[in-house]
mmCIF file of C-alpha atoms and ligand atoms in Angstrom:
data_model
loop_
_atom_site.group_PDB
_atom_site.id
_atom_site.type_symbol
_atom_site.label_atom_id
_atom_site.label_comp_id
_atom_site.label_asym_id
_atom_site.label_seq_id
_atom_site.Cartn_x
_atom_site.Cartn_y
_atom_site.Cartn_z
ATOM 1 C CA MET S 1 112.513 70.636 111.270
ATOM 2 C CA PRO S 2 112.811 74.397 111.657
ATOM 3 C CA GLU S 3 116.388 75.560 112.181
ATOM 4 C CA LYS S 4 117.462 78.515 114.369
ATOM 5 C CA THR S 5 119.446 81.083 112.496
ATOM 6 C CA SER S 6 121.250 84.294 113.469
ATOM 7 C CA ARG S 7 120.717 86.304 110.238
ATOM 8 C CA PHE S 8 117.355 87.865 109.591
ATOM 9 C CA ASP S 9 117.317 91.251 107.726
ATOM 10 C CA ALA S 10 115.529 92.932 104.907
ATOM 11 C CA ASP S 11 118.178 91.895 102.311
ATOM 12 C CA LEU S 12 117.866 88.245 103.273
ATOM 13 C CA VAL S 13 114.032 88.323 103.249
ATOM 14 C CA ARG S 14 113.974 90.032 99.843
ATOM 15 C CA ALA S 15 116.457 87.469 98.371
ATOM 16 C CA GLN S 16 114.638 84.440 99.812
ATOM 17 C CA TRP S 17 111.159 85.588 98.681
ATOM 18 C CA ASP S 18 112.451 86.562 95.266
ATOM 19 C CA PHE S 19 113.982 83.150 94.884
ATOM 20 C CA ALA S 20 110.801 81.476 96.085
ATOM 21 C CA ALA S 21 108.487 83.611 93.928
ATOM 22 C CA ASP S 22 107.735 81.205 91.015
ATOM 23 C CA ALA S 23 107.537 78.110 93.185
ATOM 24 C CA TYR S 24 105.254 79.891 95.760
ATOM 25 C CA ALA S 25 103.019 81.227 92.953
ATOM 26 C CA SER S 26 102.698 77.794 91.220
ATOM 27 C CA PHE S 27 102.012 76.167 94.647
ATOM 28 C CA GLN S 28 99.074 78.569 95.011
ATOM 29 C CA ASP S 29 97.937 78.606 91.398
ATOM 30 C CA ALA S 30 97.776 74.741 91.329
ATOM 31 C CA GLY S 31 95.451 74.832 94.375
ATOM 32 C CA ASP S 32 97.916 72.767 96.425
ATOM 33 C CA ASP S 33 98.118 75.446 99.264
ATOM 34 C CA TYR S 34 94.953 74.049 100.865
ATOM 35 C CA TYR S 35 95.853 75.201 104.328
ATOM 36 C CA ARG S 36 95.263 78.608 102.795
ATOM 37 C CA TYR S 37 92.165 77.849 100.796
ATOM 38 C CA GLU S 38 90.419 75.782 103.475
ATOM 39 C CA LEU S 39 91.773 77.185 106.709
ATOM 40 C CA PHE S 40 93.438 80.478 107.350
ATOM 41 C CA GLY S 41 92.278 82.252 104.159
ATOM 42 C CA PRO S 42 88.456 81.903 104.815
ATOM 43 C CA ALA S 43 89.032 82.625 108.501
ATOM 44 C CA HIS S 44 90.959 85.781 107.729
ATOM 45 C CA VAL S 45 88.228 86.942 105.277
ATOM 46 C CA GLU S 46 85.573 86.282 107.922
ATOM 47 C CA LEU S 47 87.477 88.255 110.575
ATOM 48 C CA CYS S 48 87.735 91.214 108.276
ATOM 49 C CA GLY S 49 83.976 91.349 107.881
ATOM 50 C CA ASP S 50 82.348 93.948 105.646
ATOM 51 C CA VAL S 51 85.186 95.787 103.786
ATOM 52 C CA ARG S 52 83.075 97.514 101.193
ATOM 53 C CA GLY S 53 84.382 100.918 100.402
ATOM 54 C CA LEU S 54 87.338 100.646 102.852
ATOM 55 C CA ARG S 55 90.701 101.904 101.835
ATOM 56 C CA LEU S 56 92.731 98.840 102.647
ATOM 57 C CA LEU S 57 96.511 98.317 102.825
ATOM 58 C CA ASP S 58 97.700 94.651 102.535
ATOM 59 C CA LEU S 59 101.201 94.265 104.052
ATOM 60 C CA GLY S 60 103.515 91.516 102.649
ATOM 61 C CA CYS S 61 100.916 90.857 99.966
ATOM 62 C CA GLY S 62 103.130 88.288 98.134
ATOM 63 C CA THR S 63 101.398 87.165 94.960
ATOM 64 C CA GLY S 64 98.339 89.135 95.920
ATOM 65 C CA TYR S 65 96.056 86.353 97.160
ATOM 66 C CA PHE S 66 94.586 88.314 100.055
ATOM 67 C CA SER S 67 94.630 91.665 98.249
ATOM 68 C CA ARG S 68 92.315 90.076 95.635
ATOM 69 C CA GLU S 69 90.077 88.539 98.228
ATOM 70 C CA MET S 70 89.537 91.964 99.754
ATOM 71 C CA SER S 71 89.195 93.741 96.441
ATOM 72 C CA ARG S 72 86.535 91.278 95.268
ATOM 73 C CA ARG S 73 84.605 92.080 98.426
ATOM 74 C CA GLY S 74 84.593 95.814 97.651
ATOM 75 C CA ALA S 75 87.728 97.259 99.351
ATOM 76 C CA ILE S 76 89.988 99.764 97.566
ATOM 77 C CA VAL S 77 93.238 97.883 97.892
ATOM 78 C CA THR S 78 96.927 98.744 97.896
ATOM 79 C CA GLY S 79 99.272 95.811 98.336
ATOM 80 C CA ILE S 80 102.974 96.162 99.330
ATOM 81 C CA ASP S 81 105.734 93.678 99.461
ATOM 82 C CA ILE S 82 109.517 93.787 99.785
ATOM 83 C CA SER S 83 109.970 91.168 96.994
ATOM 84 C CA ALA S 84 109.790 92.276 93.342
ATOM 85 C CA GLY S 85 109.529 88.655 92.435
ATOM 86 C CA GLN S 86 106.339 88.137 94.462
ATOM 87 C CA LEU S 87 104.946 91.389 93.134
ATOM 88 C CA GLY S 88 105.552 90.252 89.536
ATOM 89 C CA HIS S 89 103.009 87.462 90.215
ATOM 90 C CA ALA S 90 100.571 89.811 91.873
ATOM 91 C CA ARG S 91 100.658 92.092 88.799
ATOM 92 C CA ARG S 92 100.248 89.111 86.528
ATOM 93 C CA HIS S 93 96.999 88.254 88.302
ATOM 94 C CA GLU S 94 95.957 91.916 88.081
ATOM 95 C CA ARG S 95 96.496 91.864 84.311
ATOM 96 C CA ASP S 96 94.579 88.544 83.992
ATOM 97 C CA GLU S 97 91.712 89.715 86.267
ATOM 98 C CA PRO S 98 91.798 93.519 86.637
ATOM 99 C CA LEU S 99 90.438 94.449 90.040
ATOM 100 C CA GLY S 100 91.992 97.924 90.396
ATOM 101 C CA ILE S 101 94.518 96.899 93.036
ATOM 102 C CA SER S 102 97.677 99.046 93.305
ATOM 103 C CA TYR S 103 100.951 97.254 94.172
ATOM 104 C CA ALA S 104 104.144 98.805 95.382
ATOM 105 C CA GLU S 105 107.581 97.434 96.304
ATOM 106 C CA LEU S 106 108.200 98.484 99.884
ATOM 107 C CA ASP S 107 109.672 97.326 103.108
ATOM 108 C CA ALA S 108 106.718 97.432 105.535
ATOM 109 C CA ALA S 109 109.060 98.819 108.237
ATOM 110 C CA SER S 110 109.132 102.006 106.117
ATOM 111 C CA LEU S 111 105.388 102.402 105.834
ATOM 112 C CA THR S 112 105.070 105.812 107.398
ATOM 113 C CA SER S 113 107.553 107.321 104.959
ATOM 114 C CA ALA S 114 105.503 106.034 101.952
ATOM 115 C CA PHE S 115 101.869 106.627 103.133
ATOM 116 C CA ALA S 116 100.162 109.646 104.834
ATOM 117 C CA LEU S 117 99.234 108.949 108.407
ATOM 118 C CA GLY S 118 95.640 108.109 109.223
ATOM 119 C CA GLN S 119 94.574 107.277 105.649
ATOM 120 C CA PHE S 120 93.544 103.596 105.724
ATOM 121 C CA GLY S 121 90.344 102.096 107.082
ATOM 122 C CA MET S 122 91.936 98.700 107.356
ATOM 123 C CA VAL S 123 95.458 97.269 107.272
ATOM 124 C CA THR S 124 95.758 93.485 106.681
ATOM 125 C CA ALA S 125 98.694 91.121 106.809
ATOM 126 C CA CYS S 126 97.963 87.602 105.715
ATOM 127 C CA LEU S 127 100.666 85.214 107.039
ATOM 128 C CA SER S 128 103.337 87.814 106.469
ATOM 129 C CA LEU S 129 104.196 89.632 109.785
ATOM 130 C CA GLN S 130 106.207 86.627 111.119
ATOM 131 C CA ASP S 131 108.277 86.791 107.956
ATOM 132 C CA MET S 132 109.334 90.339 108.635
ATOM 133 C CA PRO S 133 112.470 91.032 110.632
ATOM 134 C CA ASN S 134 110.795 93.683 112.811
ATOM 135 C CA PRO S 135 107.102 92.924 113.272
ATOM 136 C CA GLN S 136 106.878 95.211 116.369
ATOM 137 C CA ARG S 137 107.894 98.177 114.275
ATOM 138 C CA VAL S 138 105.534 97.266 111.401
ATOM 139 C CA ILE S 139 102.579 96.893 113.790
ATOM 140 C CA ALA S 140 103.347 100.361 115.238
ATOM 141 C CA ALA S 141 103.588 101.802 111.724
ATOM 142 C CA ALA S 142 100.362 100.101 110.658
ATOM 143 C CA CYS S 143 98.569 101.779 113.562
ATOM 144 C CA GLU S 144 99.859 105.144 112.473
ATOM 145 C CA VAL S 145 98.543 104.808 108.912
ATOM 146 C CA LEU S 146 95.130 103.745 110.171
ATOM 147 C CA GLN S 147 92.288 106.177 110.643
ATOM 148 C CA PRO S 148 90.932 106.369 114.141
ATOM 149 C CA GLY S 149 88.449 103.524 114.262
ATOM 150 C CA GLY S 150 90.374 101.671 111.578
ATOM 151 C CA ARG S 151 91.487 98.079 112.093
ATOM 152 C CA LEU S 152 94.588 95.927 111.789
ATOM 153 C CA VAL S 153 93.568 92.376 110.912
ATOM 154 C CA PHE S 154 96.406 89.864 110.630
ATOM 155 C CA SER S 155 97.101 86.124 110.554
ATOM 156 C CA ILE S 156 100.406 84.606 111.692
ATOM 157 C CA SER S 157 101.661 81.074 112.181
ATOM 158 C CA HIS S 158 100.632 80.165 115.713
ATOM 159 C CA PRO S 159 103.371 81.187 118.206
ATOM 160 C CA ALA S 160 102.435 78.424 120.597
ATOM 161 C CA THR S 161 102.768 75.584 118.099
ATOM 162 C CA ASP S 162 105.206 76.910 115.487
ATOM 163 C CA THR S 163 108.104 76.842 117.956
ATOM 164 C CA PRO S 164 111.795 76.452 117.167
ATOM 165 C CA LEU S 165 111.586 72.838 118.467
ATOM 166 C CA ARG S 166 108.706 71.111 116.913
ATOM 167 C CA GLU S 167 108.143 67.410 116.266
ATOM 168 C CA TRP S 168 105.000 65.532 115.353
ATOM 169 C CA GLN S 169 104.208 62.350 117.226
ATOM 170 C CA THR S 170 102.885 59.617 115.036
ATOM 171 C CA SER S 171 101.266 56.249 115.908
ATOM 172 C CA SER S 172 102.359 52.923 114.381
ATOM 173 C CA ASP S 173 99.934 53.327 111.488
ATOM 174 C CA GLY S 174 101.660 56.714 110.574
ATOM 175 C CA ARG S 175 98.851 58.898 111.865
ATOM 176 C CA ARG S 176 99.810 62.104 113.644
ATOM 177 C CA TYR S 177 98.233 62.416 117.121
ATOM 178 C CA GLY S 178 100.293 65.048 118.936
ATOM 179 C CA LEU S 179 102.933 67.660 118.691
ATOM 180 C CA THR S 180 106.057 68.138 120.883
ATOM 181 C CA ILE S 181 106.967 71.795 121.206
ATOM 182 C CA GLY S 182 110.004 73.387 122.795
ATOM 183 C CA ASP S 183 112.156 76.496 123.041
ATOM 184 C CA TYR S 184 108.913 78.481 123.187
ATOM 185 C CA PHE S 185 110.556 81.349 125.093
ATOM 186 C CA ASP S 186 113.387 81.734 122.597
ATOM 187 C CA ARG S 187 112.999 84.965 120.588
ATOM 188 C CA THR S 188 114.833 83.886 117.538
ATOM 189 C CA ALA S 189 114.849 83.772 113.761
ATOM 190 C CA VAL S 190 114.058 80.318 112.337
ATOM 191 C CA SER S 191 114.623 78.967 108.851
ATOM 192 C CA TYR S 192 112.086 76.737 107.122
ATOM 193 C CA ASP S 193 112.661 74.476 104.176
ATOM 194 C CA TRP S 194 109.469 74.296 102.062
ATOM 195 C CA ARG S 195 109.572 70.853 100.539
ATOM 196 C CA GLY S 196 105.961 69.744 100.807
ATOM 197 C CA THR S 197 103.973 67.847 98.351
ATOM 198 C CA PRO S 198 104.798 67.725 95.492
ATOM 199 C CA SER S 199 108.503 68.060 96.081
ATOM 200 C CA ARG S 200 109.125 70.470 93.195
ATOM 201 C CA TYR S 201 108.410 73.243 95.784
ATOM 202 C CA ALA S 202 111.822 73.587 97.300
ATOM 203 C CA PHE S 203 112.910 76.881 98.818
ATOM 204 C CA ARG S 204 113.955 78.299 102.186
ATOM 205 C CA THR S 205 112.446 81.246 104.101
ATOM 206 C CA THR S 206 113.105 82.750 107.471
ATOM 207 C CA ALA S 207 110.653 83.869 110.122
ATOM 208 C CA ILE S 208 110.694 85.206 113.583
ATOM 209 C CA HIS S 209 109.559 83.237 116.626
ATOM 210 C CA ALA S 210 108.166 85.282 119.452
ATOM 211 C CA THR S 211 105.808 84.380 122.239
ATOM 212 C CA LEU S 212 102.021 85.033 122.384
ATOM 213 C CA ALA S 213 102.661 87.638 125.016
ATOM 214 C CA ASP S 214 105.215 89.368 122.708
ATOM 215 C CA TRP S 215 102.658 89.568 119.835
ATOM 216 C CA PHE S 216 99.877 90.904 121.941
ATOM 217 C CA GLY S 217 102.292 93.228 123.710
ATOM 218 C CA TRP S 218 103.284 94.655 120.309
ATOM 219 C CA VAL S 219 99.620 95.189 119.321
ATOM 220 C CA LEU S 220 98.646 96.760 122.626
ATOM 221 C CA GLY S 221 101.907 98.737 122.812
ATOM 222 C CA ALA S 222 101.148 100.377 119.434
ATOM 223 C CA GLY S 223 97.961 101.734 120.943
ATOM 224 C CA LEU S 224 95.537 99.277 119.355
ATOM 225 C CA GLN S 225 92.714 97.468 121.125
ATOM 226 C CA VAL S 226 92.132 93.781 120.469
ATOM 227 C CA ARG S 227 88.550 93.164 119.177
ATOM 228 C CA GLY S 228 88.812 89.474 118.214
ATOM 229 C CA VAL S 229 91.071 86.425 118.052
ATOM 230 C CA LEU S 230 90.598 83.265 115.928
ATOM 231 C CA GLU S 231 92.326 79.931 115.807
ATOM 232 C CA PRO S 232 90.764 78.281 112.785
ATOM 233 C CA ARG S 233 90.296 74.534 112.683
ATOM 234 C CA PRO S 234 89.295 72.558 109.549
ATOM 235 C CA SER S 235 85.631 71.757 108.875
ATOM 236 C CA VAL S 236 84.459 68.221 108.383
ATOM 237 C CA ALA S 237 84.012 68.938 104.675
ATOM 238 C CA ALA S 238 87.633 70.342 104.413
ATOM 239 C CA LEU S 239 88.978 67.222 106.105
ATOM 240 C CA GLN S 240 87.163 65.001 103.603
ATOM 241 C CA ARG S 241 88.591 66.955 100.712
ATOM 242 C CA HIS S 242 92.120 67.063 102.247
ATOM 243 C CA PRO S 243 92.716 64.466 104.911
ATOM 244 C CA ASP S 244 96.201 65.952 105.486
ATOM 245 C CA LEU S 245 94.531 68.868 107.252
ATOM 246 C CA GLU S 246 93.968 66.569 110.183
ATOM 247 C CA ASP S 247 97.033 67.907 111.978
ATOM 248 C CA ALA S 248 95.324 71.303 112.090
ATOM 249 C CA ALA S 249 92.437 69.655 114.031
ATOM 250 C CA ILE S 250 94.935 68.471 116.638
ATOM 251 C CA VAL S 251 96.605 71.793 117.434
ATOM 252 C CA PRO S 252 96.114 75.248 116.082
ATOM 253 C CA HIS S 253 98.415 76.220 113.183
ATOM 254 C CA PHE S 254 97.329 79.804 112.807
ATOM 255 C CA LEU S 255 96.445 82.767 115.008
ATOM 256 C CA LEU S 256 94.330 85.624 113.657
ATOM 257 C CA VAL S 257 93.996 88.991 115.462
ATOM 258 C CA ASP S 258 91.567 91.808 114.885
ATOM 259 C CA ALA S 259 92.625 95.075 116.513
ATOM 260 C CA VAL S 260 91.287 98.553 116.284
ATOM 261 C CA ARG S 261 92.810 102.051 116.563
ATOM 262 C CA PRO S 262 90.638 103.747 119.083
ATOM 263 C CA ALA S 263 88.478 106.520 117.634
HETATM 264 C C1 SAM Y 1 104.268 83.818 103.588
HETATM 265 S S1 SAM Y 1 104.294 85.164 102.400
HETATM 266 C C2 SAM Y 1 102.636 85.712 102.470
HETATM 267 C C3 SAM Y 1 102.260 86.410 101.234
HETATM 268 C C4 SAM Y 1 100.756 86.733 101.075
HETATM 269 N N1 SAM Y 1 100.272 87.598 102.096
HETATM 270 C C5 SAM Y 1 99.954 85.456 101.062
HETATM 271 O O1 SAM Y 1 98.984 85.360 101.779
HETATM 272 O O2 SAM Y 1 100.294 84.607 100.252
HETATM 273 C C6 SAM Y 1 105.227 86.481 103.251
HETATM 274 C C7 SAM Y 1 105.409 87.694 102.373
HETATM 275 O O3 SAM Y 1 105.926 88.719 103.199
HETATM 276 C C8 SAM Y 1 106.796 89.501 102.428
HETATM 277 N N2 SAM Y 1 107.650 90.230 103.353
HETATM 278 C C9 SAM Y 1 108.574 89.796 104.253
HETATM 279 N N3 SAM Y 1 109.110 90.854 104.894
HETATM 280 C C10 SAM Y 1 108.669 91.968 104.355
HETATM 281 C C11 SAM Y 1 108.799 93.363 104.691
HETATM 282 N N4 SAM Y 1 109.678 93.795 105.598
HETATM 283 N N5 SAM Y 1 108.078 94.272 103.990
HETATM 284 C C12 SAM Y 1 107.115 93.835 103.058
HETATM 285 N N6 SAM Y 1 106.974 92.530 102.733
HETATM 286 C C13 SAM Y 1 107.682 91.559 103.416
HETATM 287 C C14 SAM Y 1 107.526 88.409 101.643
HETATM 288 O O4 SAM Y 1 108.260 88.969 100.505
HETATM 289 C C15 SAM Y 1 106.406 87.473 101.253
HETATM 290 O O5 SAM Y 1 105.827 87.863 100.081
#
């Protein structure tokens, strides 16, 4: 169960993601993060479309998963993250498979002091904006570093289903069939304990819960226009490979938004 918490600031985020770095990296490296590989990752790549030749900034890049996806498709990528521990793994991947990605340790809230305005053709944030203490400010800053006509394409945990109160309903045979949600209108920080399968992945992170209207208000308020929205659901083949994904066929787990800075 998520737990509401009062503290959510840059120091806490840095400390939590540093602590989580090795476990998070091995979770991904072992292929166990199949919600990523089967669901939100491919959907996010699809929403970005043709990125060849684009100067692309990846916010909250973590171990560099999405930075690499974009670089392999021809973008010229800079990845930033607040956590040196996460970046250590991103740089390890870059050493093992050089793609020409630049990484920098930076709080995304300070984007405009680190990058010239209007220089990127695309800004991405793969499952990271909700982990930042001030996503509204980050979205506004992302708009400023975009060229006119450039796009912000982000994925977040779904605000309508990843609520502070959240309980799966299961039938007598243990199958999930529904989700109880509550406290949807609470704008609050929420702590999550990552203790999935296998249980060696044990760490805590904090994220913000805001409503759907908040998120779209932040995008529109920054001066961006929404071009597309996705709520990915698992394919039949993905469900066969990973039956656990069934819960993502019952309710959406992720929301993806494609927004453009008007030319
Ligand atoms: C759930 S992870 C996602 C990482 C990566 N995008 C991926 O797809 O695996 C969230 C990341 O956001 C980073 N983060 C949180 N707040 C940040 C901030 N203010 N500025 C930059 N990065 C931040 C964390 O350090 C962490 O690496």
